[in-house]
Amino acid sequence: MDISKAMIKNPPLPKNFAPELLVIEKGEGAYLFDSAGNKYLDFGAGIAVNALGYNREDLIQAGYNQMKKLIHISNLYATKPQVELAGKLISSGNFGAVHFGNSGSEANEAAIKYARLYSLRIKGPGHHKLLCFTNAFHGRTLGALSCTPSPKYQDPFGPLIPGVVVSDFNNTEQLSEILDDSFAAVIVEVIQGEGGLALMTDSFAEELNTLCKKYDIILIVDEIQTGLSRTGTLYASEGVGLHPDIITLAKPLAGGLPLSATLIPEKINNLLHVGEHGTTFGGGPVTTAMGLVVWKILSNPAFIKEVSEKGKLLASLLEELSKSFDFTGNVKGKGLLRGIEIEGTDEKLMKIIRAAMEKGILILRSGKKVIRIAPPLIISVEEIEKGCEILKQVFADYK
Ligand code: PLP
């Protein structure tokens, strides 16, 4: 497939984006079309955002109908979709309120602020430390970035916020050596979305539960990529027995429009005063009206079961692939957030992603050596099989 006509070189965007980008024009179901009319099977979903695929009439109608009534009103007022969506999110766990925002970073930023406020008001000054983990990714705003211990992302932007400690992911012993009541919060992912798709062990989850309870530390679970059924349970934390105080959500929440949610417990909500935190756009009527459509579908147990089953199929096909090539390694992830390790350089990974694009499939990377697959959750069994068949050809050509 010749994709050169749909590539734009040196777009007027910051140089922190790639110098050459594929111009995408529209989508339908699990497929995307570029500006030259080429068709791609989407194994990336706009980085795990487009859970319901493309051109969904119910989603479009919800957005359109709400736009005709009201697009924006600020948080000086409430709107029905905002209150209704918050109510549904609260009832998904032991939560007292939802702070809406516009991005994953903002959701984590709010979580960190709420945890620090709680710690200050309950434990007093000097209990503000934050614990994060190696290879974590929590976002690019300064607070979230401070908990994203990757030199590539952090080094150009120091100094970062003080009081952040880094521990090895899944190292239970180190966790118990480090944590004490000087910590306000632990922030953690269950599957490290940008960190090679490493999965939290059940024993690590158990230790986190125990230590956070012991020292009254707020356990923030970043479910921005894993939440809302992506991994075959509503929240990935359920799958490993982790008990969050705060859950942060974003990517799929409003069907592709920017909306994030920080789900906080009653014990934090009860300490807040008017004006201490806020947002201009977060939780607007359009994004939350679309969020209600997304929530109804993604929280349905039958839908979640289907995701889990399709995830198992994808994993088994990737296992087969992994056995057929000497440069492929372990299959990673859960549900429809999967990956396959590629041995070799960063350049090799990028070449495979480009070759896949030329064969009509869009895939992602995670960390330095994992190809990440995060298709729309509505993808069919046939499309999963087709995608893996194309990947096989891509790998065969590469060999
Ligand atoms: N946390 C996780 C786990 C993510 O995957 C991401 C984005 O990829 C973020 C936080 C940051 O989200 P955003 O880019 O919307 O700020």
CSV table of C-alpha atoms and ligand atoms in Angstrom, one decimal:
chain,number,residue,atom,x,y,z
A,1,MET,CA,0.0,0.0,0.0
A,2,ASP,CA,1.4,3.4,-1.0
A,3,ILE,CA,0.9,5.7,2.0
A,4,SER,CA,3.3,8.4,0.9
A,5,LYS,CA,0.6,10.7,-0.5
A,6,ALA,CA,-1.1,10.8,2.9
A,7,MET,CA,2.1,11.7,4.8
A,8,ILE,CA,2.8,15.3,5.9
A,9,LYS,CA,6.4,16.3,6.5
A,10,ASN,CA,7.4,19.0,9.1
A,11,PRO,CA,3.9,20.0,10.1
A,12,PRO,CA,3.5,23.3,12.0
A,13,LEU,CA,3.5,21.5,15.3
A,14,PRO,CA,6.2,21.5,18.0
A,15,LYS,CA,9.2,19.4,17.2
A,16,ASN,CA,8.4,17.1,20.1
A,17,PHE,CA,6.0,15.4,17.7
A,18,ALA,CA,7.3,13.2,14.8
A,19,PRO,CA,8.7,15.1,11.8
A,20,GLU,CA,6.5,13.1,9.5
A,21,LEU,CA,2.9,12.2,10.3
A,22,LEU,CA,0.1,10.2,8.6
A,23,VAL,CA,-2.9,12.4,7.9
A,24,ILE,CA,-6.1,10.5,9.0
A,25,GLU,CA,-9.4,11.7,7.6
A,26,LYS,CA,-12.2,9.6,9.0
A,27,GLY,CA,-13.1,6.3,10.6
A,28,GLU,CA,-15.8,3.7,10.5
A,29,GLY,CA,-16.1,0.9,13.2
A,30,ALA,CA,-12.6,-0.4,13.8
A,31,TYR,CA,-11.2,1.1,10.5
A,32,LEU,CA,-9.5,4.4,9.7
A,33,PHE,CA,-9.0,6.1,6.3
A,34,ASP,CA,-6.2,8.4,5.5
A,35,SER,CA,-6.3,11.5,3.3
A,36,ALA,CA,-5.3,9.5,0.2
A,37,GLY,CA,-8.2,7.0,0.8
A,38,ASN,CA,-6.1,4.2,2.2
A,39,LYS,CA,-7.8,1.9,4.7
A,40,TYR,CA,-6.3,0.8,8.0
A,41,LEU,CA,-7.4,-1.7,10.7
A,42,ASP,CA,-7.0,0.2,13.9
A,43,PHE,CA,-5.1,-1.7,16.6
A,44,GLY,CA,-4.3,1.5,18.5
A,45,ALA,CA,-7.7,3.3,19.0
A,46,GLY,CA,-6.1,6.8,19.3
A,47,ILE,CA,-3.9,5.4,22.1
A,48,ALA,CA,-6.6,3.4,23.9
A,49,VAL,CA,-9.2,6.2,23.7
A,50,ASN,CA,-11.7,5.2,21.0
A,51,ALA,CA,-13.2,2.2,22.8
A,52,LEU,CA,-16.4,2.4,20.8
A,53,GLY,CA,-14.6,2.8,17.4
A,54,TYR,CA,-15.6,5.4,14.9
A,55,ASN,CA,-18.7,7.0,13.5
A,56,ARG,CA,-21.0,5.8,16.3
A,57,GLU,CA,-24.5,7.2,15.7
A,58,ASP,CA,-25.6,7.0,19.4
A,59,LEU,CA,-22.4,8.9,20.5
A,60,ILE,CA,-22.7,11.5,17.8
A,61,GLN,CA,-26.4,12.1,18.6
A,62,ALA,CA,-25.7,12.5,22.3
A,63,GLY,CA,-23.1,15.1,21.6
A,64,TYR,CA,-25.2,16.9,18.9
A,65,ASN,CA,-28.4,17.0,21.0
A,66,GLN,CA,-26.5,18.4,24.0
A,67,MET,CA,-24.7,21.0,21.8
A,68,LYS,CA,-28.0,22.3,20.7
A,69,LYS,CA,-29.0,22.9,24.3
A,70,LEU,CA,-25.8,24.0,25.9
A,71,ILE,CA,-22.1,23.6,25.2
A,72,HIS,CA,-20.5,25.3,28.2
A,73,ILE,CA,-21.6,26.9,31.4
A,74,SER,CA,-18.6,26.6,33.9
A,75,ASN,CA,-18.5,25.0,37.3
A,76,LEU,CA,-20.4,27.9,38.8
A,77,TYR,CA,-23.5,25.9,37.7
A,78,ALA,CA,-24.3,22.2,37.5
A,79,THR,CA,-25.7,20.4,34.5
A,80,LYS,CA,-27.8,17.2,34.3
A,81,PRO,CA,-25.4,15.1,32.3
A,82,GLN,CA,-22.5,16.1,34.6
A,83,VAL,CA,-24.4,15.2,37.8
A,84,GLU,CA,-25.7,11.9,36.3
A,85,LEU,CA,-22.3,10.7,35.1
A,86,ALA,CA,-20.7,11.6,38.4
A,87,GLY,CA,-23.4,9.6,40.2
A,88,LYS,CA,-22.7,6.5,38.0
A,89,LEU,CA,-18.9,6.8,38.5
A,90,ILE,CA,-19.3,7.1,42.3
A,91,SER,CA,-21.4,4.0,42.4
A,92,SER,CA,-18.7,2.0,40.7
A,93,GLY,CA,-16.8,1.8,44.0
A,94,ASN,CA,-16.4,3.3,47.4
A,95,PHE,CA,-16.3,6.9,46.3
A,96,GLY,CA,-17.9,10.1,47.6
A,97,ALA,CA,-17.4,12.5,44.7
A,98,VAL,CA,-15.9,13.0,41.2
A,99,HIS,CA,-13.6,15.8,40.1
A,100,PHE,CA,-13.9,16.1,36.3
A,101,GLY,CA,-11.0,17.4,34.2
A,102,ASN,CA,-9.9,17.3,30.6
A,103,SER,CA,-6.9,15.0,30.4
A,104,GLY,CA,-5.2,12.1,32.2
A,105,SER,CA,-2.4,14.4,33.5
A,106,GLU,CA,-5.0,16.7,35.0
A,107,ALA,CA,-6.8,13.8,36.7
A,108,ASN,CA,-3.6,12.7,38.4
A,109,GLU,CA,-2.7,16.3,39.3
A,110,ALA,CA,-6.1,16.5,41.1
A,111,ALA,CA,-5.5,13.2,42.8
A,112,ILE,CA,-2.1,14.3,44.1
A,113,LYS,CA,-3.5,17.6,45.3
A,114,TYR,CA,-6.4,15.9,47.1
A,115,ALA,CA,-4.1,13.3,48.7
A,116,ARG,CA,-1.8,16.1,49.9
A,117,LEU,CA,-4.7,18.1,51.3
A,118,TYR,CA,-6.0,15.0,53.2
A,119,SER,CA,-2.6,14.2,54.6
A,120,LEU,CA,-2.0,17.8,55.7
A,121,ARG,CA,-5.4,18.1,57.4
A,122,ILE,CA,-5.4,14.7,59.0
A,123,LYS,CA,-1.7,13.9,59.7
A,124,GLY,CA,-0.3,17.5,59.8
A,125,PRO,CA,2.6,19.2,58.0
A,126,GLY,CA,5.6,17.0,56.9
A,127,HIS,CA,3.5,14.1,55.6
A,128,HIS,CA,3.5,15.1,52.0
A,129,LYS,CA,5.7,12.6,50.2
A,130,LEU,CA,4.6,10.7,47.1
A,131,LEU,CA,5.7,7.3,46.1
A,132,CYS,CA,5.8,6.2,42.4
A,133,PHE,CA,7.4,3.4,40.6
A,134,THR,CA,10.0,2.7,38.0
A,135,ASN,CA,8.7,2.9,34.4
A,136,ALA,CA,5.5,4.5,35.5
A,137,PHE,CA,3.7,7.0,33.3
A,138,HIS,CA,1.3,9.5,34.9
A,139,GLY,CA,1.4,12.4,32.5
A,140,ARG,CA,3.3,15.5,31.5
A,141,THR,CA,2.1,18.3,33.8
A,142,LEU,CA,4.7,19.1,36.5
A,143,GLY,CA,3.0,17.1,39.3
A,144,ALA,CA,2.2,14.1,37.2
A,145,LEU,CA,5.6,14.3,35.5
A,146,SER,CA,7.4,14.3,38.8
A,147,CYS,CA,5.8,10.9,39.3
A,148,THR,CA,6.9,9.7,35.9
A,149,PRO,CA,10.5,8.7,36.5
A,150,SER,CA,11.8,8.6,33.0
A,151,PRO,CA,14.9,10.7,32.2
A,152,LYS,CA,13.6,11.4,28.7
A,153,TYR,CA,10.4,13.0,29.9
A,154,GLN,CA,11.8,14.6,33.1
A,155,ASP,CA,15.3,15.8,32.5
A,156,PRO,CA,14.6,18.8,30.3
A,157,PHE,CA,12.0,20.2,32.7
A,158,GLY,CA,13.6,20.3,36.2
A,159,PRO,CA,13.4,21.1,38.9
A,160,LEU,CA,10.4,18.9,39.5
A,161,ILE,CA,8.1,19.0,42.6
A,162,PRO,CA,9.8,18.0,45.8
A,163,GLY,CA,9.0,15.0,48.0
A,164,VAL,CA,8.7,12.3,45.3
A,165,VAL,CA,10.3,8.9,46.0
A,166,VAL,CA,10.7,6.1,43.4
A,167,SER,CA,10.6,2.4,44.2
A,168,ASP,CA,10.9,-0.7,42.0
A,169,PHE,CA,7.6,-1.8,40.5
A,170,ASN,CA,6.5,-5.1,41.9
A,171,ASN,CA,9.2,-5.1,44.6
A,172,THR,CA,7.3,-5.9,47.8
A,173,GLU,CA,10.3,-5.9,50.1
A,174,GLN,CA,11.4,-2.4,48.9
A,175,LEU,CA,7.9,-1.1,49.3
A,176,SER,CA,7.8,-2.1,53.0
A,177,GLU,CA,11.2,-0.6,53.6
A,178,ILE,CA,10.3,2.8,52.1
A,179,LEU,CA,6.7,3.5,53.1
A,180,ASP,CA,6.0,5.2,56.4
A,181,ASP,CA,3.5,7.8,57.6
A,182,SER,CA,5.4,10.7,56.0
A,183,PHE,CA,3.8,9.7,52.7
A,184,ALA,CA,0.6,11.3,51.6
A,185,ALA,CA,0.1,9.1,48.6
A,186,VAL,CA,1.2,6.2,46.4
A,187,ILE,CA,0.4,6.5,42.7
A,188,VAL,CA,0.5,3.4,40.6
A,189,GLU,CA,-0.7,1.7,37.4
A,190,VAL,CA,-1.9,-1.9,37.4
A,191,ILE,CA,-0.5,-2.4,33.9
A,192,GLN,CA,2.2,0.0,33.0
A,193,GLY,CA,0.8,1.4,29.8
A,194,GLU,CA,3.9,3.2,28.6
A,195,GLY,CA,6.3,1.0,30.6
A,196,GLY,CA,6.3,-2.2,28.5
A,197,LEU,CA,2.9,-3.4,29.8
A,198,ALA,CA,4.3,-4.8,33.0
A,199,LEU,CA,1.4,-6.3,35.2
A,200,MET,CA,1.2,-5.8,38.9
A,201,THR,CA,1.4,-9.0,40.9
A,202,ASP,CA,-1.3,-10.0,43.3
A,203,SER,CA,1.2,-10.0,46.2
A,204,PHE,CA,2.4,-6.5,45.4
A,205,ALA,CA,-1.3,-5.4,45.3
A,206,GLU,CA,-1.9,-7.0,48.7
A,207,GLU,CA,1.2,-5.3,50.2
A,208,LEU,CA,0.1,-1.9,48.8
A,209,ASN,CA,-3.4,-2.4,50.4
A,210,THR,CA,-1.9,-3.3,53.7
A,211,LEU,CA,0.8,-0.6,54.0
A,212,CYS,CA,-1.5,2.2,52.7
A,213,LYS,CA,-4.0,1.3,55.3
A,214,LYS,CA,-1.4,1.0,58.1
A,215,TYR,CA,0.1,4.5,57.5
A,216,ASP,CA,-3.1,6.2,56.3
A,217,ILE,CA,-1.6,6.8,52.8
A,218,ILE,CA,-3.9,7.6,49.9
A,219,LEU,CA,-3.7,4.8,47.3
A,220,ILE,CA,-4.1,6.5,43.9
A,221,VAL,CA,-4.6,4.0,41.1
A,222,ASP,CA,-4.1,5.5,37.6
A,223,GLU,CA,-6.6,3.7,35.5
A,224,ILE,CA,-6.4,6.2,32.7
A,225,GLN,CA,-5.4,3.6,30.2
A,226,THR,CA,-6.7,0.4,31.9
A,227,GLY,CA,-10.0,1.6,33.3
A,228,LEU,CA,-13.5,1.1,31.8
A,229,SER,CA,-13.2,-2.5,30.7
A,230,ARG,CA,-10.1,-2.3,28.6
A,231,THR,CA,-8.4,-5.2,30.5
A,232,GLY,CA,-11.5,-7.4,30.8
A,233,THR,CA,-12.8,-6.1,34.2
A,234,LEU,CA,-14.4,-2.6,34.7
A,235,TYR,CA,-11.2,-1.6,36.5
A,236,ALA,CA,-7.8,-3.3,36.2
A,237,SER,CA,-7.4,-3.0,40.0
A,238,GLU,CA,-10.3,-5.5,40.5
A,239,GLY,CA,-8.2,-8.1,38.5
A,240,VAL,CA,-5.3,-8.0,41.0
A,241,GLY,CA,-7.2,-7.4,44.2
A,242,LEU,CA,-6.0,-3.8,44.6
A,243,HIS,CA,-8.2,-1.4,46.8
A,244,PRO,CA,-7.8,2.2,45.6
A,245,ASP,CA,-8.8,5.2,47.6
A,246,ILE,CA,-8.7,7.3,44.4
A,247,ILE,CA,-9.1,6.1,40.8
A,248,THR,CA,-8.2,8.3,37.9
A,249,LEU,CA,-9.9,7.8,34.5
A,250,ALA,CA,-9.7,9.6,31.2
A,251,LYS,CA,-8.9,8.0,27.8
A,252,PRO,CA,-12.2,6.3,26.8
A,253,LEU,CA,-14.5,8.3,29.1
A,254,ALA,CA,-16.1,10.6,26.6
A,255,GLY,CA,-15.8,8.6,23.4
A,256,GLY,CA,-12.9,10.7,22.1
A,257,LEU,CA,-13.6,14.1,23.5
A,258,PRO,CA,-11.4,15.3,26.4
A,259,LEU,CA,-12.8,14.3,29.7
A,260,SER,CA,-11.1,12.9,32.8
A,261,ALA,CA,-12.4,11.9,36.2
A,262,THR,CA,-10.7,11.7,39.6
A,263,LEU,CA,-12.9,9.5,41.9
A,264,ILE,CA,-12.3,10.5,45.5
A,265,PRO,CA,-13.5,8.9,48.8
A,266,GLU,CA,-15.9,10.6,51.2
A,267,LYS,CA,-13.1,11.0,53.8
A,268,ILE,CA,-11.3,13.4,51.4
A,269,ASN,CA,-14.5,15.1,50.1
A,270,ASN,CA,-15.5,16.0,53.6
A,271,LEU,CA,-12.3,18.0,54.1
A,272,LEU,CA,-12.6,20.2,51.0
A,273,HIS,CA,-13.7,23.9,51.0
A,274,VAL,CA,-15.2,25.8,48.1
A,275,GLY,CA,-12.5,27.1,45.7
A,276,GLU,CA,-9.6,25.0,46.8
A,277,HIS,CA,-9.5,23.1,43.5
A,278,GLY,CA,-11.4,23.8,40.3
A,279,THR,CA,-11.5,23.7,36.5
A,280,THR,CA,-13.0,25.8,33.7
A,281,PHE,CA,-13.8,23.1,31.1
A,282,GLY,CA,-13.8,19.9,33.1
A,283,GLY,CA,-17.1,18.0,33.2
A,284,GLY,CA,-18.8,20.2,30.6
A,285,PRO,CA,-22.3,19.2,29.4
A,286,VAL,CA,-21.2,17.9,26.0
A,287,THR,CA,-18.4,15.6,27.2
A,288,THR,CA,-20.4,14.3,30.1
A,289,ALA,CA,-23.5,13.7,27.9
A,290,MET,CA,-21.2,11.6,25.6
A,291,GLY,CA,-19.7,10.0,28.7
A,292,LEU,CA,-23.1,8.7,29.7
A,293,VAL,CA,-23.4,6.8,26.4
A,294,VAL,CA,-19.9,5.4,26.8
A,295,TRP,CA,-20.5,4.4,30.5
A,296,LYS,CA,-23.7,2.6,29.7
A,297,ILE,CA,-22.0,0.4,27.1
A,298,LEU,CA,-18.6,-0.1,28.8
A,299,SER,CA,-20.0,-0.9,32.3
A,300,ASN,CA,-22.4,-3.5,31.0
A,301,PRO,CA,-21.2,-6.9,32.4
A,302,ALA,CA,-22.0,-8.7,29.1
A,303,PHE,CA,-19.8,-6.2,27.2
A,304,ILE,CA,-17.0,-6.6,29.7
A,305,LYS,CA,-17.2,-10.4,29.3
A,306,GLU,CA,-16.9,-10.1,25.6
A,307,VAL,CA,-13.8,-7.9,25.9
A,308,SER,CA,-12.3,-10.4,28.2
A,309,GLU,CA,-12.9,-13.2,25.7
A,310,LYS,CA,-11.7,-11.2,22.7
A,311,GLY,CA,-8.6,-10.4,24.8
A,312,LYS,CA,-7.9,-14.1,25.4
A,313,LEU,CA,-8.2,-14.7,21.6
A,314,LEU,CA,-5.8,-11.9,20.9
A,315,ALA,CA,-3.3,-13.2,23.5
A,316,SER,CA,-3.4,-16.7,22.0
A,317,LEU,CA,-2.8,-15.4,18.5
A,318,LEU,CA,0.1,-13.3,19.7
A,319,GLU,CA,1.5,-16.3,21.5
A,320,GLU,CA,1.5,-18.2,18.2
A,321,LEU,CA,3.2,-15.2,16.5
A,322,SER,CA,5.8,-15.1,19.2
A,323,LYS,CA,6.7,-18.7,18.7
A,324,SER,CA,7.1,-18.2,14.9
A,325,PHE,CA,9.8,-15.6,15.0
A,326,ASP,CA,13.2,-15.4,16.7
A,327,PHE,CA,13.0,-11.7,17.4
A,328,THR,CA,9.7,-11.8,19.3
A,329,GLY,CA,9.5,-12.4,23.0
A,330,ASN,CA,6.9,-12.6,25.7
A,331,VAL,CA,3.2,-11.6,25.2
A,332,LYS,CA,2.2,-9.0,27.7
A,333,GLY,CA,-0.9,-7.3,29.1
A,334,LYS,CA,-4.5,-8.2,29.8
A,335,GLY,CA,-7.9,-8.0,28.0
A,336,LEU,CA,-7.6,-5.8,24.9
A,337,LEU,CA,-4.5,-4.1,26.1
A,338,ARG,CA,-1.8,-6.5,24.9
A,339,GLY,CA,1.7,-6.4,23.7
A,340,ILE,CA,4.5,-8.5,22.3
A,341,GLU,CA,8.2,-8.0,23.1
A,342,ILE,CA,10.5,-7.2,20.2
A,343,GLU,CA,14.2,-7.9,20.7
A,344,GLY,CA,16.6,-5.4,19.2
A,345,THR,CA,16.9,-1.7,18.9
A,346,ASP,CA,14.4,1.1,19.2
A,347,GLU,CA,14.9,1.6,15.5
A,348,LYS,CA,13.7,-1.9,14.8
A,349,LEU,CA,10.5,-1.3,16.8
A,350,MET,CA,9.8,1.9,14.8
A,351,LYS,CA,10.5,0.1,11.5
A,352,ILE,CA,8.0,-2.6,12.4
A,353,ILE,CA,5.3,0.0,13.2
A,354,ARG,CA,5.9,1.8,9.9
A,355,ALA,CA,5.9,-1.5,8.0
A,356,ALA,CA,2.6,-2.4,9.7
A,357,MET,CA,1.2,1.0,8.6
A,358,GLU,CA,2.2,0.2,5.0
A,359,LYS,CA,0.4,-3.2,5.2
A,360,GLY,CA,-2.8,-1.5,6.5
A,361,ILE,CA,-2.7,-1.9,10.3
A,362,LEU,CA,-2.0,0.8,12.9
A,363,ILE,CA,-0.2,-0.4,16.0
A,364,LEU,CA,1.5,1.3,19.0
A,365,ARG,CA,4.6,0.9,21.1
A,366,SER,CA,5.0,0.7,24.9
A,367,GLY,CA,8.4,1.4,26.4
A,368,LYS,CA,11.6,0.5,24.5
A,369,LYS,CA,10.7,-3.0,23.2
A,370,VAL,CA,7.1,-3.8,23.2
A,371,ILE,CA,4.5,-3.5,20.4
A,372,ARG,CA,1.3,-2.4,22.0
A,373,ILE,CA,-2.1,-3.4,20.7
A,374,ALA,CA,-5.1,-1.5,22.1
A,375,PRO,CA,-7.9,-1.8,19.5
A,376,PRO,CA,-11.4,-0.3,19.9
A,377,LEU,CA,-13.2,-2.6,22.3
A,378,ILE,CA,-16.0,-3.1,19.8
A,379,ILE,CA,-13.6,-4.9,17.4
A,380,SER,CA,-14.9,-8.2,16.1
A,381,VAL,CA,-13.3,-11.6,16.4
A,382,GLU,CA,-12.8,-11.6,12.6
A,383,GLU,CA,-11.0,-8.3,12.8
A,384,ILE,CA,-8.7,-9.5,15.5
A,385,GLU,CA,-7.8,-12.6,13.5
A,386,LYS,CA,-7.3,-10.4,10.4
A,387,GLY,CA,-5.1,-8.0,12.2
A,388,CYS,CA,-2.9,-10.8,13.6
A,389,GLU,CA,-2.6,-12.3,10.1
A,390,ILE,CA,-1.3,-8.9,8.8
A,391,LEU,CA,1.1,-8.7,11.7
A,392,LYS,CA,2.4,-12.1,10.8
A,393,GLN,CA,3.2,-10.9,7.3
A,394,VAL,CA,4.9,-7.8,8.7
A,395,PHE,CA,7.1,-9.9,11.0
A,396,ALA,CA,7.8,-12.4,8.1
A,397,ASP,CA,8.9,-9.6,5.8
A,398,TYR,CA,11.1,-8.2,8.6
A,399,LYS,CA,12.8,-11.6,9.2
B,1,PLP,N1,-1.6,8.0,32.9
B,1,PLP,C1,-1.5,7.0,32.0
B,1,PLP,C2,-1.5,5.6,32.5
B,1,PLP,C3,-1.5,7.3,30.7
B,1,PLP,O1,-1.4,6.2,29.8
B,1,PLP,C4,-1.5,8.6,30.2
B,1,PLP,C5,-1.5,8.9,28.8
B,1,PLP,O2,-1.0,8.2,28.0
B,1,PLP,C6,-1.6,9.6,31.2
B,1,PLP,C7,-1.6,9.3,32.5
B,1,PLP,C8,-1.6,11.1,30.8
B,1,PLP,O3,-2.8,11.3,30.1
B,1,PLP,P1,-2.9,12.7,29.2
B,1,PLP,O4,-1.9,12.5,28.0
B,1,PLP,O5,-4.3,12.7,28.8
B,1,PLP,O6,-2.5,13.8,30.0
